[in-house]
């Protein structure tokens, strides 16, 4: 059975639709109106080996905050739905990902307790049309709605583009490990509680 989900959310600020396939090939079609953010979501799909269609129509005349945060909310909801009862997953994943001078560690637990622990010092500024401070806002929204405990730590780096891109790729790679089916326990929940 393919693990996939489609979620739509409309507010006075944004209209977001996401279709996510966990067991994908890394194919993506993304349109948020924020070029660098599109690039990050495409990298997320590619490195997570997820199939992702995402469209956001937001109030970019204000700024990108609502679009980035709301896309994180909807992507997180789609991720949680696609995983279903989480039976058979590895559950944990971690990656230290280098990108030029930047090195970012991401570690995740698909625990059902969504939270972000962010120790990343992204220099403030615009990366194209993307406010660098919104990277954290995206991951807060994603983690809390996906039910994933997510740690992201910067071990090195100076360039905002490199740091943010390393974070997106590291998170995707860690999630790719965590959602994999455990060949030794494909029908079991990886929890002593019996629920995630």
mmCIF file of C-alpha atoms in Angstrom, residues 10-130:
data_model
loop_
_atom_site.group_PDB
_atom_site.id
_atom_site.type_symbol
_atom_site.label_atom_id
_atom_site.label_comp_id
_atom_site.label_asym_id
_atom_site.label_seq_id
_atom_site.Cartn_x
_atom_site.Cartn_y
_atom_site.Cartn_z
ATOM 1 C CA UNK A 10 -7.625 27.931 3.103
ATOM 2 C CA UNK A 11 -7.518 30.989 5.329
ATOM 3 C CA UNK A 12 -7.894 34.727 4.715
ATOM 4 C CA UNK A 13 -4.120 34.816 4.213
ATOM 5 C CA UNK A 14 -3.298 31.720 2.165
ATOM 6 C CA UNK A 15 -4.661 28.847 0.146
ATOM 7 C CA UNK A 16 -2.394 25.792 0.307
ATOM 8 C CA UNK A 17 -2.722 22.349 -1.258
ATOM 9 C CA UNK A 18 -0.217 19.534 -0.809
ATOM 10 C CA UNK A 19 -0.082 16.004 -2.149
ATOM 11 C CA UNK A 20 2.681 13.901 -0.593
ATOM 12 C CA UNK A 21 3.856 10.372 -1.327
ATOM 13 C CA UNK A 22 6.209 8.983 1.308
ATOM 14 C CA UNK A 23 7.331 6.064 -0.863
ATOM 15 C CA UNK A 24 8.278 8.176 -3.844
ATOM 16 C CA UNK A 25 11.178 8.872 -6.136
ATOM 17 C CA UNK A 26 11.877 12.493 -5.231
ATOM 18 C CA UNK A 27 9.682 13.996 -7.932
ATOM 19 C CA UNK A 28 8.260 17.414 -7.135
ATOM 20 C CA UNK A 29 6.094 20.138 -8.555
ATOM 21 C CA UNK A 30 6.111 23.187 -6.293
ATOM 22 C CA UNK A 31 4.701 26.699 -6.688
ATOM 23 C CA UNK A 32 4.566 29.041 -3.705
ATOM 24 C CA UNK A 33 5.471 32.352 -5.310
ATOM 25 C CA UNK A 34 8.761 32.418 -3.357
ATOM 26 C CA UNK A 35 11.553 31.159 -5.575
ATOM 27 C CA UNK A 36 14.075 30.105 -2.936
ATOM 28 C CA UNK A 37 11.355 28.415 -0.865
ATOM 29 C CA UNK A 38 10.289 26.449 -3.953
ATOM 30 C CA UNK A 39 13.924 25.390 -4.344
ATOM 31 C CA UNK A 40 14.043 24.233 -0.692
ATOM 32 C CA UNK A 41 10.832 22.207 -0.999
ATOM 33 C CA UNK A 42 12.148 20.605 -4.188
ATOM 34 C CA UNK A 43 15.366 19.706 -2.333
ATOM 35 C CA UNK A 44 13.282 18.353 0.566
ATOM 36 C CA UNK A 45 11.387 16.077 -1.827
ATOM 37 C CA UNK A 46 14.494 14.955 -3.686
ATOM 38 C CA UNK A 47 16.568 14.144 -0.617
ATOM 39 C CA UNK A 48 13.661 12.584 1.259
ATOM 40 C CA UNK A 49 12.745 10.543 -1.828
ATOM 41 C CA UNK A 50 9.218 11.903 -1.416
ATOM 42 C CA UNK A 51 6.840 12.753 -4.242
ATOM 43 C CA UNK A 52 5.530 16.246 -3.582
ATOM 44 C CA UNK A 53 3.023 18.507 -5.270
ATOM 45 C CA UNK A 54 2.608 21.790 -3.396
ATOM 46 C CA UNK A 55 0.819 24.991 -4.345
ATOM 47 C CA UNK A 56 0.455 28.050 -2.146
ATOM 48 C CA UNK A 57 -1.332 31.252 -3.064
ATOM 49 C CA UNK A 58 -0.560 33.689 -0.280
ATOM 50 C CA UNK A 59 -0.533 37.342 0.666
ATOM 51 C CA UNK A 60 2.973 37.972 -0.639
ATOM 52 C CA UNK A 61 2.166 41.667 -0.884
ATOM 53 C CA UNK A 62 2.472 41.598 2.941
ATOM 54 C CA UNK A 63 5.504 39.290 3.099
ATOM 55 C CA UNK A 64 6.330 35.601 2.848
ATOM 56 C CA UNK A 65 5.642 34.643 6.460
ATOM 57 C CA UNK A 66 2.089 33.345 6.087
ATOM 58 C CA UNK A 67 2.919 31.419 2.915
ATOM 59 C CA UNK A 68 5.962 29.689 4.406
ATOM 60 C CA UNK A 69 4.333 28.887 7.753
ATOM 61 C CA UNK A 70 1.066 27.663 6.255
ATOM 62 C CA UNK A 71 2.880 25.477 3.738
ATOM 63 C CA UNK A 72 4.730 23.945 6.695
ATOM 64 C CA UNK A 73 1.420 23.312 8.472
ATOM 65 C CA UNK A 74 -0.154 21.582 5.471
ATOM 66 C CA UNK A 75 2.964 19.593 4.571
ATOM 67 C CA UNK A 76 3.185 18.411 8.182
ATOM 68 C CA UNK A 77 -0.469 17.346 8.166
ATOM 69 C CA UNK A 78 0.034 15.474 4.888
ATOM 70 C CA UNK A 79 3.129 13.753 6.300
ATOM 71 C CA UNK A 80 1.223 12.572 9.394
ATOM 72 C CA UNK A 81 -1.725 11.322 7.335
ATOM 73 C CA UNK A 82 0.494 9.538 4.819
ATOM 74 C CA UNK A 83 2.210 7.614 7.632
ATOM 75 C CA UNK A 84 -1.100 6.381 9.025
ATOM 76 C CA UNK A 85 -0.645 4.325 12.207
ATOM 77 C CA UNK A 86 3.167 4.272 11.669
ATOM 78 C CA UNK A 87 3.257 0.487 11.872
ATOM 79 C CA UNK A 88 6.593 -0.941 10.727
ATOM 80 C CA UNK A 89 8.557 2.312 10.498
ATOM 81 C CA UNK A 90 12.141 2.622 11.712
ATOM 82 C CA UNK A 91 10.971 5.739 13.626
ATOM 83 C CA UNK A 92 14.364 7.432 14.186
ATOM 84 C CA UNK A 93 16.758 9.087 11.764
ATOM 85 C CA UNK A 94 19.771 11.374 11.887
ATOM 86 C CA UNK A 95 22.106 12.959 9.371
ATOM 87 C CA UNK A 96 24.998 15.416 9.520
ATOM 88 C CA UNK A 97 24.886 17.098 6.139
ATOM 89 C CA UNK A 98 27.697 19.245 4.713
ATOM 90 C CA UNK A 99 27.140 21.986 2.157
ATOM 91 C CA UNK A 100 30.338 23.857 1.397
ATOM 92 C CA UNK A 101 31.344 25.560 4.669
ATOM 93 C CA UNK A 102 28.024 24.728 6.351
ATOM 94 C CA UNK A 103 27.423 21.565 8.365
ATOM 95 C CA UNK A 104 23.973 20.900 9.806
ATOM 96 C CA UNK A 105 22.803 17.976 11.920
ATOM 97 C CA UNK A 106 19.184 16.861 11.815
ATOM 98 C CA UNK A 107 17.787 14.133 14.053
ATOM 99 C CA UNK A 108 14.159 13.088 14.215
ATOM 100 C CA UNK A 109 11.800 10.854 16.158
ATOM 101 C CA UNK A 110 8.398 10.173 14.625
ATOM 102 C CA UNK A 111 6.993 10.151 18.122
ATOM 103 C CA UNK A 112 3.573 11.739 17.722
ATOM 104 C CA UNK A 113 4.851 14.590 19.910
ATOM 105 C CA UNK A 114 5.570 17.320 17.411
ATOM 106 C CA UNK A 115 8.231 19.773 18.485
ATOM 107 C CA UNK A 116 11.221 21.596 17.052
ATOM 108 C CA UNK A 117 14.543 22.113 18.817
ATOM 109 C CA UNK A 118 16.455 24.613 16.679
ATOM 110 C CA UNK A 119 20.077 25.558 17.288
ATOM 111 C CA UNK A 120 20.814 27.204 13.962
ATOM 112 C CA UNK A 121 22.260 30.690 13.648
ATOM 113 C CA UNK A 122 21.057 31.796 10.229
ATOM 114 C CA UNK A 123 22.352 35.263 9.333
ATOM 115 C CA UNK A 124 19.367 37.507 8.798
ATOM 116 C CA UNK A 125 18.733 38.688 5.275
ATOM 117 C CA UNK A 126 16.924 37.954 2.051
ATOM 118 C CA UNK A 127 17.952 34.863 0.117
ATOM 119 C CA UNK A 128 16.453 35.880 -3.174
ATOM 120 C CA UNK A 129 12.872 36.622 -2.131
ATOM 121 C CA UNK A 130 13.013 34.451 1.004
#
